[in-house]
Short mmCIF file of C-alpha atoms in Angstrom, two decimals:
data_model
loop_
_atom_site.label_atom_id
_atom_site.label_comp_id
_atom_site.label_asym_id
_atom_site.label_seq_id
_atom_site.Cartn_x
_atom_site.Cartn_y
_atom_site.Cartn_z
CA UNK A 1 -5.68 19.00 28.15
CA UNK A 2 -7.27 15.83 27.63
CA UNK A 3 -8.19 16.97 23.78
CA UNK A 4 -4.11 18.46 23.67
CA UNK A 5 -3.22 14.87 24.73
CA UNK A 6 -4.80 13.31 22.13
CA UNK A 7 -3.72 15.51 19.17
CA UNK A 8 -0.27 14.95 20.28
CA UNK A 9 -1.22 11.07 20.41
CA UNK A 10 -1.77 11.13 16.99
CA UNK A 11 0.73 13.74 15.82
CA UNK A 12 3.42 10.66 17.12
CA UNK A 13 1.65 8.13 14.83
CA UNK A 14 1.40 9.87 12.14
CA UNK A 15 5.22 10.74 12.67
CA UNK A 16 5.60 6.33 12.09
CA UNK A 17 3.24 6.57 8.64
CA UNK A 18 5.23 9.04 7.07
CA UNK A 19 7.96 10.53 8.28
CA UNK A 20 11.69 8.59 8.42
CA UNK A 21 12.81 9.74 12.17
CA UNK A 22 16.31 8.80 12.88
CA UNK A 23 17.73 5.72 14.27
CA UNK A 24 20.78 3.64 13.36
CA UNK A 25 20.01 1.98 9.43
CA UNK A 26 20.09 -1.83 8.12
CA UNK A 27 17.82 -1.47 4.67
CA UNK A 28 19.17 0.79 2.14
CA UNK A 29 16.84 2.15 -1.26
CA UNK A 30 18.90 1.58 -4.38
CA UNK A 31 18.98 5.02 -5.81
CA UNK A 32 18.67 8.30 -4.36
CA UNK A 33 17.00 10.52 -7.01
CA UNK A 34 15.17 12.59 -4.59
CA UNK A 35 17.35 15.23 -3.65
CA UNK A 36 18.11 15.58 0.15
CA UNK A 37 15.74 14.18 2.60
CA UNK A 38 13.44 16.80 5.01
CA UNK A 39 13.78 17.02 8.66
CA UNK A 40 12.30 16.50 11.45
CA UNK A 41 11.80 20.20 11.67
CA UNK A 42 10.54 20.57 8.28
CA UNK A 43 7.68 17.84 9.18
CA UNK A 44 6.77 19.14 12.63
CA UNK A 45 6.58 22.98 11.07
CA UNK A 46 3.82 21.03 8.57
CA UNK A 47 2.24 19.59 11.18
CA UNK A 48 1.76 22.69 12.77
CA UNK A 49 0.82 24.88 9.52
CA UNK A 50 -2.85 23.76 10.41
CA UNK A 51 -3.47 23.20 6.36
CA UNK A 52 -5.08 20.66 6.16
CA UNK A 53 -7.73 18.75 3.68
CA UNK A 54 -11.40 18.16 4.58
CA UNK A 55 -13.19 14.71 5.32
CA UNK A 56 -14.14 13.64 2.86
CA UNK A 57 -16.29 10.13 1.74
CA UNK A 58 -15.63 8.45 -1.41
CA UNK A 59 -17.94 6.58 -3.39
CA UNK A 60 -17.97 2.66 -2.37
CA UNK A 61 -20.35 0.17 -3.70
CA UNK A 62 -21.55 -3.32 -2.26
CA UNK A 63 -21.54 -5.04 -5.94
CA UNK A 64 -18.86 -7.50 -4.49
CA UNK A 65 -20.71 -8.08 -1.09
CA UNK A 66 -23.91 -8.76 -2.56
CA UNK A 67 -22.89 -10.91 -5.39
CA UNK A 68 -24.30 -14.20 -4.77
CA UNK A 69 -22.28 -16.59 -7.06
CA UNK A 70 -18.50 -14.72 -7.27
CA UNK A 71 -16.98 -14.02 -10.45
CA UNK A 72 -14.74 -17.12 -12.03
CA UNK A 73 -12.46 -15.37 -14.01
CA UNK A 74 -9.84 -13.36 -12.96
CA UNK A 75 -10.74 -10.47 -10.92
CA UNK A 76 -9.57 -7.39 -8.13
CA UNK A 77 -11.93 -5.74 -5.84
CA UNK A 78 -10.36 -2.63 -3.89
CA UNK A 79 -11.13 -2.85 0.31
CA UNK A 80 -9.55 0.73 0.87
CA UNK A 81 -5.73 2.30 0.77
CA UNK A 82 -3.43 -0.61 -1.05
CA UNK A 83 -5.36 -3.21 0.12
CA UNK A 84 -7.33 -5.56 -2.79
CA UNK A 85 -8.72 -9.22 -2.73
CA UNK A 86 -7.14 -10.51 -6.24
CA UNK A 87 -8.07 -13.82 -7.95
CA UNK A 88 -5.10 -14.68 -11.00
CA UNK A 89 -6.88 -17.33 -12.52
CA UNK A 90 -5.47 -19.10 -10.02
CA UNK A 91 -5.53 -18.31 -6.38
CA UNK A 92 -7.08 -15.81 -4.02
CA UNK A 93 -4.91 -13.00 -3.36
CA UNK A 94 -5.24 -10.38 -0.12
CA UNK A 95 -2.53 -7.54 -0.38
CA UNK A 96 -1.30 -5.44 2.19
CA UNK A 97 -4.73 -5.94 4.36
CA UNK A 98 -6.32 -3.14 6.76
CA UNK A 99 -10.08 -3.89 8.11
CA UNK A 100 -8.89 -2.00 11.37
CA UNK A 101 -11.04 1.49 12.02
CA UNK A 102 -7.43 3.11 12.21
CA UNK A 103 -4.74 2.93 11.03
CA UNK A 104 -2.60 2.88 14.31
CA UNK A 105 -0.82 0.57 17.34
CA UNK A 106 -3.41 1.84 19.17
CA UNK A 107 -7.65 1.78 18.64
CA UNK A 108 -8.24 5.24 19.96
CA UNK A 109 -6.16 7.32 18.26
CA UNK A 110 -4.24 7.74 14.81
CA UNK A 111 -5.44 8.13 11.22
CA UNK A 112 -9.08 6.88 11.15
CA UNK A 113 -10.99 5.45 7.86
CA UNK A 114 -13.02 8.03 5.68
CA UNK A 115 -14.77 5.08 4.26
CA UNK A 116 -15.58 1.48 5.62
CA UNK A 117 -13.59 -1.55 4.09
CA UNK A 118 -14.98 -2.02 0.46
CA UNK A 119 -15.75 -6.09 1.15
CA UNK A 120 -17.32 -7.62 4.92
CA UNK A 121 -14.83 -9.55 6.16
CA UNK A 122 -17.19 -12.14 6.51
CA UNK A 123 -17.98 -12.26 3.10
CA UNK A 124 -13.73 -13.19 1.95
CA UNK A 125 -13.49 -16.22 0.34
CA UNK A 126 -10.41 -18.45 1.41
CA UNK A 127 -7.13 -16.18 0.95
CA UNK A 128 -4.08 -18.60 -0.07
CA UNK A 129 -1.68 -16.39 0.21
CA UNK A 130 -1.35 -12.75 2.19
CA UNK A 131 1.30 -10.20 1.37
CA UNK A 132 2.64 -7.61 3.16
CA UNK A 133 4.91 -4.70 1.30
CA UNK A 134 5.97 -3.10 4.79
CA UNK A 135 5.83 -2.36 8.50
CA UNK A 136 3.71 0.68 8.20
CA UNK A 137 0.47 0.14 10.28
CA UNK A 138 -2.00 1.81 7.43
CA UNK A 139 0.25 -1.49 5.28
CA UNK A 140 0.75 -4.03 8.06
CA UNK A 141 -2.14 -4.15 10.23
CA UNK A 142 -1.30 -6.55 12.83
CA UNK A 143 -5.26 -7.13 14.21
CA UNK A 144 -6.34 -7.47 11.23
CA UNK A 145 -3.79 -10.37 9.86
CA UNK A 146 -4.82 -11.95 12.95
CA UNK A 147 -8.36 -12.17 12.23
CA UNK A 148 -7.11 -13.64 8.72
CA UNK A 149 -4.86 -16.61 10.33
CA UNK A 150 -7.73 -17.22 13.09
CA UNK A 151 -9.94 -18.15 9.87
CA UNK A 152 -7.85 -19.90 7.99
CA UNK A 153 -4.49 -21.51 9.33
CA UNK A 154 -3.29 -22.56 6.02
CA UNK A 155 -3.15 -19.18 4.57
CA UNK A 156 0.85 -17.89 3.19
CA UNK A 157 1.41 -14.66 4.99
CA UNK A 158 5.04 -13.25 2.76
CA UNK A 159 6.26 -10.69 4.45
CA UNK A 160 9.37 -8.41 3.67
CA UNK A 161 12.76 -9.17 5.29
CA UNK A 162 13.16 -8.52 9.13
CA UNK A 163 9.23 -8.74 9.46
CA UNK A 164 8.34 -11.97 10.61
CA UNK A 165 8.89 -11.44 14.35
CA UNK A 166 6.26 -8.65 14.19
CA UNK A 167 3.41 -11.46 13.13
CA UNK A 168 4.87 -14.80 15.28
CA UNK A 169 4.76 -12.86 18.34
CA UNK A 170 1.02 -12.41 17.61
CA UNK A 171 0.80 -15.92 17.26
CA UNK A 172 0.24 -15.97 13.18
CA UNK A 173 2.32 -19.23 11.51
CA UNK A 174 2.73 -19.82 8.26
CA UNK A 175 5.00 -16.56 7.64
CA UNK A 176 7.66 -16.54 5.26
CA UNK A 177 9.79 -13.94 5.15
CA UNK A 178 11.95 -12.70 1.71
CA UNK A 179 14.31 -10.36 0.61
CA UNK A 180 14.66 -8.34 -3.07
CA UNK A 181 14.14 -10.92 -5.95
CA UNK A 182 13.42 -13.44 -3.59
CA UNK A 183 10.74 -16.14 -5.14
CA UNK A 184 8.04 -18.87 -3.86
CA UNK A 185 5.89 -20.81 -6.08
CA UNK A 186 2.15 -21.51 -4.77
CA UNK A 187 -0.20 -23.89 -6.82
CA UNK A 188 0.72 -22.50 -10.39
CA UNK A 189 2.22 -18.61 -9.67
CA UNK A 190 5.37 -17.73 -9.20
CA UNK A 191 5.50 -14.87 -6.67
CA UNK A 192 8.77 -12.89 -6.31
CA UNK A 193 9.58 -9.40 -3.92
CA UNK A 194 10.59 -6.38 -6.28
CA UNK A 195 11.89 -3.66 -4.83
CA UNK A 196 10.58 -0.48 -4.45
CA UNK A 197 11.75 3.21 -2.95
CA UNK A 198 10.00 4.16 0.76
CA UNK A 199 11.32 3.35 3.83
CA UNK A 200 10.11 1.08 7.19
CA UNK A 201 9.53 1.56 10.75
CA UNK A 202 7.22 0.77 14.00
CA UNK A 203 7.97 2.87 16.86
CA UNK A 204 10.89 5.72 17.00
CA UNK A 205 13.75 3.41 17.18
CA UNK A 206 13.55 0.80 14.48
CA UNK A 207 13.61 2.79 10.89
CA UNK A 208 14.76 0.36 8.05
CA UNK A 209 15.08 -2.35 10.39
CA UNK A 210 13.06 -4.53 8.56
CA UNK A 211 12.99 -4.14 4.81
CA UNK A 212 9.91 -3.13 1.93
CA UNK A 213 8.65 -3.94 -1.17
CA UNK A 214 6.52 -4.89 -4.10
CA UNK A 215 4.92 -8.33 -4.98
CA UNK A 216 4.96 -9.63 -8.49
CA UNK A 217 2.68 -12.41 -9.29
CA UNK A 218 3.07 -14.54 -12.53
CA UNK A 219 0.71 -17.03 -13.74
CA UNK A 220 1.06 -18.54 -17.13
CA UNK A 221 -1.96 -16.33 -18.41
CA UNK A 222 -1.99 -13.29 -16.56
CA UNK A 223 1.20 -10.93 -14.95
CA UNK A 224 0.53 -8.62 -11.62
CA UNK A 225 2.93 -6.17 -10.08
CA UNK A 226 1.50 -4.40 -6.72
CA UNK A 227 3.64 -1.87 -5.62
CA UNK A 228 2.48 -1.19 -2.17
CA UNK A 229 4.07 2.25 -0.99
CA UNK A 230 6.93 3.33 -3.45
CA UNK A 231 8.22 7.14 -3.89
CA UNK A 232 9.70 6.95 -7.90
CA UNK A 233 12.59 5.00 -8.28
CA UNK A 234 14.52 3.87 -11.27
CA UNK A 235 13.10 0.37 -9.87
CA UNK A 236 10.31 0.37 -11.91
CA UNK A 237 12.75 0.07 -15.32
CA UNK A 238 14.76 -2.61 -13.66
CA UNK A 239 11.48 -4.85 -12.41
CA UNK A 240 10.39 -4.35 -16.44
CA UNK A 241 13.40 -5.61 -17.57
CA UNK A 242 14.29 -8.54 -15.15
CA UNK A 243 10.10 -9.42 -15.39
CA UNK A 244 8.77 -8.14 -18.52
CA UNK A 245 5.71 -6.00 -18.27
CA UNK A 246 2.58 -6.37 -15.87
CA UNK A 247 -0.70 -6.63 -16.99
CA UNK A 248 -2.11 -5.21 -14.17
CA UNK A 249 0.10 -2.91 -12.13
CA UNK A 250 -1.54 -1.43 -9.12
CA UNK A 251 0.39 1.96 -8.37
CA UNK A 252 -0.33 4.23 -5.26
CA UNK A 253 -1.28 7.93 -6.64
CA UNK A 254 -1.77 9.73 -2.97
CA UNK A 255 -0.31 11.23 0.11
CA UNK A 256 1.83 13.32 -1.50
CA UNK A 257 1.63 16.74 -0.66
CA UNK A 258 3.60 18.43 0.90
CA UNK A 259 6.09 17.20 -2.04
CA UNK A 260 8.66 18.84 0.09
CA UNK A 261 8.54 16.23 2.67
CA UNK A 262 6.61 13.57 0.85
CA UNK A 263 8.56 12.82 -2.55
CA UNK A 264 10.99 10.09 -1.09
CA UNK A 265 7.87 8.60 -0.04
CA UNK A 266 5.12 8.93 -2.32
CA UNK A 267 4.47 8.87 -6.05
CA UNK A 268 1.94 12.32 -7.15
CA UNK A 269 -0.28 11.79 -10.12
CA UNK A 270 2.96 12.71 -12.68
CA UNK A 271 4.92 9.94 -11.22
CA UNK A 272 2.36 7.22 -10.68
CA UNK A 273 1.73 7.61 -14.83
CA UNK A 274 5.47 7.63 -15.39
CA UNK A 275 5.70 4.54 -12.95
CA UNK A 276 3.12 3.12 -15.02
CA UNK A 277 4.81 3.44 -18.53
CA UNK A 278 8.31 2.88 -17.06
CA UNK A 279 6.90 -0.54 -15.88
CA UNK A 280 5.58 -1.41 -19.43
CA UNK A 281 2.00 -2.20 -17.73
CA UNK A 282 -0.53 -2.35 -20.14
CA UNK A 283 -3.07 -1.50 -17.62
CA UNK A 284 -2.58 0.71 -14.12
CA UNK A 285 -4.75 0.66 -11.31
CA UNK A 286 -4.48 3.58 -8.98
CA UNK A 287 -4.68 2.79 -5.30
CA UNK A 288 -3.48 4.61 -1.99
CA UNK A 289 -5.70 7.41 -1.53
CA UNK A 290 -9.56 8.20 -0.22
CA UNK A 291 -8.82 5.79 2.46
CA UNK A 292 -7.44 7.58 5.32
CA UNK A 293 -6.49 11.12 5.61
CA UNK A 294 -2.38 11.38 5.92
CA UNK A 295 -1.38 13.93 3.90
CA UNK A 296 -2.18 17.61 2.62
CA UNK A 297 -4.02 16.85 -0.98
CA UNK A 298 -8.20 17.15 -0.80
CA UNK A 299 -8.88 13.28 -0.69
CA UNK A 300 -10.89 13.69 -4.29
CA UNK A 301 -7.60 15.75 -6.06
CA UNK A 302 -5.10 12.35 -6.57
CA UNK A 303 -7.48 10.15 -9.05
CA UNK A 304 -9.02 13.87 -10.92
CA UNK A 305 -5.11 14.93 -11.61
CA UNK A 306 -4.39 11.46 -12.66
CA UNK A 307 -7.52 11.49 -15.07
CA UNK A 308 -6.51 15.22 -16.37
CA UNK A 309 -2.86 14.20 -17.11
CA UNK A 310 -3.86 11.54 -19.04
CA UNK A 311 -5.82 13.16 -20.85
CA UNK A 312 -2.82 15.92 -22.11
CA UNK A 313 -0.75 12.95 -22.42
CA UNK A 314 -3.07 11.32 -24.99
CA UNK A 315 -3.02 7.69 -22.72
CA UNK A 316 -7.08 7.86 -21.51
CA UNK A 317 -7.45 4.19 -20.91
CA UNK A 318 -4.03 3.50 -19.16
CA UNK A 319 -5.35 3.62 -15.91
CA UNK A 320 -8.60 2.53 -13.72
CA UNK A 321 -9.68 4.45 -10.80
CA UNK A 322 -11.58 1.65 -8.57
CA UNK A 323 -14.24 2.44 -6.83
CA UNK A 324 -14.24 0.02 -3.36
CA UNK A 325 -15.97 -2.69 -3.50
CA UNK A 326 -16.59 -2.95 -7.27
CA UNK A 327 -15.35 -5.89 -9.06
CA UNK A 328 -12.45 -5.11 -11.51
CA UNK A 329 -12.09 -7.63 -14.43
CA UNK A 330 -8.50 -8.56 -15.07
CA UNK A 331 -9.18 -10.32 -18.70
#
Protein backbone atom coordinates (compact mmCIF):
# COMPACT_ATOMS: atom_id res chain seq x y z
CA UNK A 1 0.00 0.00 0.00
CA UNK A 2 2.83 2.36 0.86
CA UNK A 3 4.47 1.77 -2.54
CA UNK A 4 1.17 2.32 -4.37
CA UNK A 5 0.55 5.57 -2.48
CA UNK A 6 4.08 6.75 -3.28
CA UNK A 7 3.60 6.05 -7.00
CA UNK A 8 0.25 7.85 -6.98
CA UNK A 9 1.86 10.87 -5.32
CA UNK A 10 4.63 10.84 -7.92
CA UNK A 11 1.98 10.77 -10.67
CA UNK A 12 0.12 13.74 -9.17
CA UNK A 13 3.33 15.77 -9.02
CA UNK A 14 4.16 14.87 -12.62
CA UNK A 15 0.80 16.28 -13.69
CA UNK A 16 1.93 19.70 -12.44
CA UNK A 17 5.16 19.43 -14.44
CA UNK A 18 4.07 18.18 -17.85
CA UNK A 19 0.29 18.24 -18.26
CA UNK A 20 -2.04 21.27 -18.18
CA UNK A 21 -4.98 20.20 -16.03
CA UNK A 22 -8.23 22.11 -16.29
CA UNK A 23 -8.80 25.46 -14.67
CA UNK A 24 -9.98 28.92 -15.63
CA UNK A 25 -7.25 30.37 -17.85
CA UNK A 26 -5.93 33.88 -17.37
CA UNK A 27 -2.84 33.99 -19.58
CA UNK A 28 -2.71 32.64 -23.13
CA UNK A 29 -0.09 31.82 -25.74
CA UNK A 30 0.25 34.08 -28.77
CA UNK A 31 0.03 31.29 -31.35
CA UNK A 32 -1.72 27.94 -31.62
CA UNK A 33 0.21 25.95 -34.22
CA UNK A 34 0.11 22.52 -32.55
CA UNK A 35 -3.48 21.45 -33.20
CA UNK A 36 -5.82 20.15 -30.51
CA UNK A 37 -4.51 19.77 -26.97
CA UNK A 38 -4.12 16.28 -25.56
CA UNK A 39 -6.62 15.27 -22.92
CA UNK A 40 -6.25 14.17 -19.32
CA UNK A 41 -7.37 10.71 -20.50
CA UNK A 42 -4.41 10.71 -22.90
CA UNK A 43 -2.09 11.62 -20.02
CA UNK A 44 -3.34 8.80 -17.77
CA UNK A 45 -3.08 6.29 -20.62
CA UNK A 46 0.51 7.38 -21.19
CA UNK A 47 1.40 7.14 -17.51
CA UNK A 48 -0.03 3.63 -17.23
CA UNK A 49 1.69 2.34 -20.34
CA UNK A 50 4.86 1.48 -18.40
CA UNK A 51 7.10 2.57 -21.29
CA UNK A 52 9.64 4.49 -19.24
CA UNK A 53 13.35 4.98 -20.04
CA UNK A 54 16.11 3.68 -17.78
CA UNK A 55 17.63 6.09 -15.30
CA UNK A 56 21.04 7.20 -16.52
CA UNK A 57 23.58 9.67 -15.13
CA UNK A 58 25.20 11.86 -17.76
CA UNK A 59 28.79 13.09 -17.58
CA UNK A 60 29.47 15.90 -15.10
CA UNK A 61 32.55 18.09 -14.60
CA UNK A 62 34.16 19.65 -11.52
CA UNK A 63 35.91 22.32 -13.59
CA UNK A 64 34.07 25.30 -12.10
CA UNK A 65 34.11 23.89 -8.56
CA UNK A 66 37.87 23.32 -8.65
CA UNK A 67 38.81 26.59 -10.33
CA UNK A 68 40.39 28.93 -7.76
CA UNK A 69 40.22 32.03 -9.97
CA UNK A 70 36.92 32.41 -11.79
CA UNK A 71 36.98 33.52 -15.45
CA UNK A 72 37.43 37.22 -16.19
CA UNK A 73 35.70 36.95 -19.56
CA UNK A 74 31.99 36.22 -20.14
CA UNK A 75 31.06 32.61 -19.51
CA UNK A 76 28.23 30.22 -18.69
CA UNK A 77 28.11 27.06 -16.60
CA UNK A 78 25.28 24.55 -16.89
CA UNK A 79 24.11 23.64 -13.39
CA UNK A 80 21.47 21.28 -14.81
CA UNK A 81 18.04 21.37 -16.47
CA UNK A 82 17.41 25.05 -17.41
CA UNK A 83 19.66 26.31 -14.63
CA UNK A 84 22.74 28.26 -15.77
CA UNK A 85 25.21 30.55 -14.09
CA UNK A 86 25.96 33.27 -16.64
CA UNK A 87 28.38 36.17 -16.60
CA UNK A 88 27.74 38.54 -19.51
CA UNK A 89 30.77 40.77 -18.97
CA UNK A 90 28.69 42.90 -16.59
CA UNK A 91 26.56 40.96 -14.08
CA UNK A 92 26.19 37.45 -12.66
CA UNK A 93 22.90 35.83 -13.71
CA UNK A 94 21.31 32.63 -12.41
CA UNK A 95 18.49 31.21 -14.55
CA UNK A 96 15.70 28.91 -13.28
CA UNK A 97 17.81 27.82 -10.29
CA UNK A 98 17.07 24.41 -8.80
CA UNK A 99 19.59 22.85 -6.41
CA UNK A 100 17.02 20.62 -4.69
CA UNK A 101 17.09 16.82 -5.01
CA UNK A 102 13.59 16.73 -6.49
CA UNK A 103 11.46 18.90 -8.77
CA UNK A 104 8.50 18.70 -6.45
CA UNK A 105 6.44 20.53 -3.80
CA UNK A 106 7.60 17.89 -1.28
CA UNK A 107 11.03 16.50 -0.46
CA UNK A 108 10.26 12.77 -0.51
CA UNK A 109 8.40 12.26 -3.82
CA UNK A 110 8.37 13.57 -7.33
CA UNK A 111 11.02 13.56 -10.09
CA UNK A 112 14.47 13.01 -8.56
CA UNK A 113 17.71 14.38 -9.95
CA UNK A 114 19.77 12.06 -12.11
CA UNK A 115 22.91 14.10 -11.41
CA UNK A 116 24.01 16.51 -8.67
CA UNK A 117 24.09 20.22 -9.52
CA UNK A 118 27.03 21.11 -11.75
CA UNK A 119 28.09 23.82 -9.30
CA UNK A 120 28.45 23.47 -5.57
CA UNK A 121 25.92 25.93 -4.12
CA UNK A 122 28.50 27.29 -1.67
CA UNK A 123 30.86 28.13 -4.56
CA UNK A 124 28.42 30.37 -6.41
CA UNK A 125 29.72 33.91 -6.96
CA UNK A 126 27.62 36.87 -5.82
CA UNK A 127 24.45 36.69 -7.91
CA UNK A 128 23.14 40.01 -9.22
CA UNK A 129 19.91 38.70 -10.73
CA UNK A 130 17.88 35.50 -10.64
CA UNK A 131 15.42 34.94 -13.48
CA UNK A 132 12.51 32.49 -13.31
CA UNK A 133 10.79 31.50 -16.55
CA UNK A 134 7.56 30.10 -15.07
CA UNK A 135 6.02 28.51 -12.00
CA UNK A 136 6.51 24.79 -12.66
CA UNK A 137 8.46 23.09 -9.88
CA UNK A 138 11.41 22.19 -12.11
CA UNK A 139 11.90 25.89 -12.92
CA UNK A 140 10.65 27.75 -9.83
CA UNK A 141 12.17 25.91 -6.88
CA UNK A 142 11.23 27.94 -3.80
CA UNK A 143 13.73 26.21 -1.43
CA UNK A 144 16.60 27.16 -3.76
CA UNK A 145 15.29 30.71 -4.18
CA UNK A 146 15.08 31.07 -0.38
CA UNK A 147 18.70 29.90 0.01
CA UNK A 148 19.83 32.42 -2.59
CA UNK A 149 18.00 35.25 -0.85
CA UNK A 150 19.40 34.25 2.54
CA UNK A 151 23.01 34.54 1.33
CA UNK A 152 22.46 37.80 -0.56
CA UNK A 153 19.44 40.01 0.09
CA UNK A 154 20.60 42.36 -2.68
CA UNK A 155 19.96 39.79 -5.39
CA UNK A 156 17.18 40.89 -7.73
CA UNK A 157 14.55 38.22 -8.44
CA UNK A 158 12.72 38.62 -11.77
CA UNK A 159 9.55 36.57 -12.22
CA UNK A 160 6.56 36.45 -14.61
CA UNK A 161 3.30 38.25 -13.92
CA UNK A 162 1.32 37.01 -10.88
CA UNK A 163 4.30 34.98 -9.57
CA UNK A 164 5.75 37.40 -7.01
CA UNK A 165 3.32 36.24 -4.32
CA UNK A 166 4.89 32.78 -4.39
CA UNK A 167 8.29 34.24 -3.47
CA UNK A 168 7.01 36.88 -1.08
CA UNK A 169 5.09 34.26 0.91
CA UNK A 170 8.41 32.44 1.39
CA UNK A 171 10.04 35.58 2.81
CA UNK A 172 11.91 36.49 -0.37
CA UNK A 173 11.99 40.20 -1.09
CA UNK A 174 13.50 42.31 -3.89
CA UNK A 175 11.12 40.63 -6.35
CA UNK A 176 9.95 42.26 -9.60
CA UNK A 177 7.13 40.89 -11.78
CA UNK A 178 7.35 41.36 -15.53
CA UNK A 179 4.98 41.01 -18.45
CA UNK A 180 6.00 40.10 -21.99
CA UNK A 181 8.19 42.84 -23.49
CA UNK A 182 8.68 44.60 -20.14
CA UNK A 183 12.27 45.74 -19.62
CA UNK A 184 14.46 46.50 -16.63
CA UNK A 185 18.04 47.80 -16.44
CA UNK A 186 20.62 46.36 -14.07
CA UNK A 187 24.12 47.84 -14.17
CA UNK A 188 24.83 48.12 -17.91
CA UNK A 189 22.52 45.26 -18.89
CA UNK A 190 19.00 45.65 -20.30
CA UNK A 191 16.77 42.68 -19.46
CA UNK A 192 13.57 41.97 -21.43
CA UNK A 193 10.92 39.33 -20.68
CA UNK A 194 10.00 37.71 -23.99
CA UNK A 195 7.07 35.44 -25.00
CA UNK A 196 7.42 31.68 -25.49
CA UNK A 197 4.82 28.93 -25.90
CA UNK A 198 4.11 27.12 -22.64
CA UNK A 199 1.72 27.11 -19.65
CA UNK A 200 1.91 27.22 -15.84
CA UNK A 201 0.51 25.69 -12.67
CA UNK A 202 1.57 24.60 -9.20
CA UNK A 203 -1.69 22.95 -8.13
CA UNK A 204 -4.61 21.31 -9.99
CA UNK A 205 -6.55 24.57 -9.67
CA UNK A 206 -4.30 27.38 -10.97
CA UNK A 207 -3.58 26.60 -14.62
CA UNK A 208 -2.19 29.66 -16.41
CA UNK A 209 -2.87 32.01 -13.50
CA UNK A 210 0.80 32.97 -13.70
CA UNK A 211 2.64 33.93 -16.88
CA UNK A 212 5.60 32.15 -18.55
CA UNK A 213 8.36 33.37 -20.84
CA UNK A 214 12.05 33.71 -21.64
CA UNK A 215 14.69 36.28 -20.73
CA UNK A 216 16.74 38.49 -23.05
CA UNK A 217 19.95 40.00 -21.67
CA UNK A 218 21.53 42.80 -23.69
CA UNK A 219 24.92 44.34 -22.94
CA UNK A 220 27.04 46.45 -25.29
CA UNK A 221 29.30 43.45 -25.88
CA UNK A 222 26.86 40.52 -25.75
CA UNK A 223 23.24 39.58 -26.49
CA UNK A 224 21.82 36.47 -24.80
CA UNK A 225 18.41 34.84 -24.66
CA UNK A 226 17.29 32.07 -22.29
CA UNK A 227 14.03 30.43 -23.38
CA UNK A 228 13.16 28.63 -20.13
CA UNK A 229 10.67 25.98 -21.28
CA UNK A 230 8.75 26.16 -24.53
CA UNK A 231 7.06 24.47 -27.42
CA UNK A 232 7.68 25.68 -30.95
CA UNK A 233 6.17 29.07 -31.69
CA UNK A 234 6.37 31.95 -34.15
CA UNK A 235 7.31 34.10 -31.14
CA UNK A 236 10.95 33.29 -31.91
CA UNK A 237 10.66 35.15 -35.22
CA UNK A 238 9.11 38.09 -33.39
CA UNK A 239 11.92 38.14 -30.82
CA UNK A 240 14.45 38.34 -33.63
CA UNK A 241 12.48 41.08 -35.36
CA UNK A 242 12.09 43.19 -32.20
CA UNK A 243 15.41 42.63 -30.44
CA UNK A 244 17.82 41.38 -33.07
CA UNK A 245 19.99 38.28 -33.25
CA UNK A 246 21.36 36.85 -30.00
CA UNK A 247 25.02 35.91 -29.79
CA UNK A 248 24.01 32.92 -27.67
CA UNK A 249 20.58 31.33 -27.27
CA UNK A 250 19.91 28.87 -24.44
CA UNK A 251 17.36 26.49 -25.95
CA UNK A 252 15.58 23.46 -24.41
CA UNK A 253 16.12 20.22 -26.33
CA UNK A 254 14.51 17.54 -24.11
CA UNK A 255 11.23 16.33 -22.52
CA UNK A 256 9.45 15.85 -25.86
CA UNK A 257 8.04 12.30 -25.91
CA UNK A 258 5.33 11.17 -26.41
CA UNK A 259 4.86 13.84 -29.04
CA UNK A 260 1.07 13.67 -28.84
CA UNK A 261 1.29 14.92 -25.24
CA UNK A 262 4.39 17.13 -25.35
CA UNK A 263 4.17 18.91 -28.71
CA UNK A 264 2.46 21.95 -27.20
CA UNK A 265 4.89 22.31 -24.28
CA UNK A 266 8.39 21.19 -25.26
CA UNK A 267 10.66 21.46 -28.29
CA UNK A 268 11.95 18.30 -29.88
CA UNK A 269 15.50 18.36 -31.35
CA UNK A 270 14.34 19.36 -34.86
CA UNK A 271 12.27 22.20 -33.40
CA UNK A 272 15.16 23.29 -31.18
CA UNK A 273 17.35 23.69 -34.28
CA UNK A 274 14.58 25.59 -36.07
CA UNK A 275 14.28 27.83 -33.02
CA UNK A 276 17.97 28.74 -33.26
CA UNK A 277 17.47 29.53 -36.96
CA UNK A 278 14.33 31.60 -36.30
CA UNK A 279 16.22 33.62 -33.70
CA UNK A 280 19.14 33.94 -36.14
CA UNK A 281 21.35 33.02 -33.19
CA UNK A 282 25.09 33.01 -33.74
CA UNK A 283 25.31 30.04 -31.40
CA UNK A 284 22.90 27.90 -29.37
CA UNK A 285 23.37 26.05 -26.10
CA UNK A 286 21.17 23.01 -25.39
CA UNK A 287 19.46 22.57 -22.03
CA UNK A 288 16.43 20.98 -20.32
CA UNK A 289 17.64 17.37 -20.58
CA UNK A 290 19.69 14.90 -18.54
CA UNK A 291 18.70 16.24 -15.09
CA UNK A 292 15.15 15.04 -14.37
CA UNK A 293 13.20 12.23 -16.02
CA UNK A 294 9.90 13.83 -16.99
CA UNK A 295 9.06 12.13 -20.28
CA UNK A 296 9.63 9.02 -22.40
CA UNK A 297 12.69 9.66 -24.54
CA UNK A 298 15.93 7.94 -23.40
CA UNK A 299 18.09 10.26 -21.29
CA UNK A 300 20.92 10.49 -23.84
CA UNK A 301 18.70 10.80 -26.93
CA UNK A 302 18.19 14.61 -27.16
CA UNK A 303 21.83 15.63 -27.73
CA UNK A 304 22.41 12.67 -30.05
CA UNK A 305 19.46 13.65 -32.25
CA UNK A 306 20.54 17.30 -32.26
CA UNK A 307 24.07 16.40 -33.37
CA UNK A 308 22.87 14.01 -36.07
CA UNK A 309 20.37 16.49 -37.46
CA UNK A 310 22.93 19.33 -37.48
CA UNK A 311 25.28 17.12 -39.49
CA UNK A 312 22.54 16.37 -42.01
CA UNK A 313 21.78 20.09 -42.35
CA UNK A 314 25.47 21.04 -42.58
CA UNK A 315 25.03 23.17 -39.46
CA UNK A 316 27.64 21.54 -37.25
CA UNK A 317 28.93 24.07 -34.76
CA UNK A 318 25.58 25.83 -34.34
CA UNK A 319 24.86 24.07 -31.02
CA UNK A 320 26.95 23.41 -27.93
CA UNK A 321 25.72 20.52 -25.83
CA UNK A 322 27.29 21.42 -22.47
CA UNK A 323 28.60 19.21 -19.69
CA UNK A 324 27.27 20.26 -16.26
CA UNK A 325 29.94 22.09 -14.31
CA UNK A 326 32.14 22.80 -17.34
CA UNK A 327 32.84 26.42 -18.25
CA UNK A 328 31.46 27.61 -21.60
CA UNK A 329 33.17 30.68 -23.04
CA UNK A 330 30.73 33.33 -24.28
CA UNK A 331 33.35 35.40 -26.09
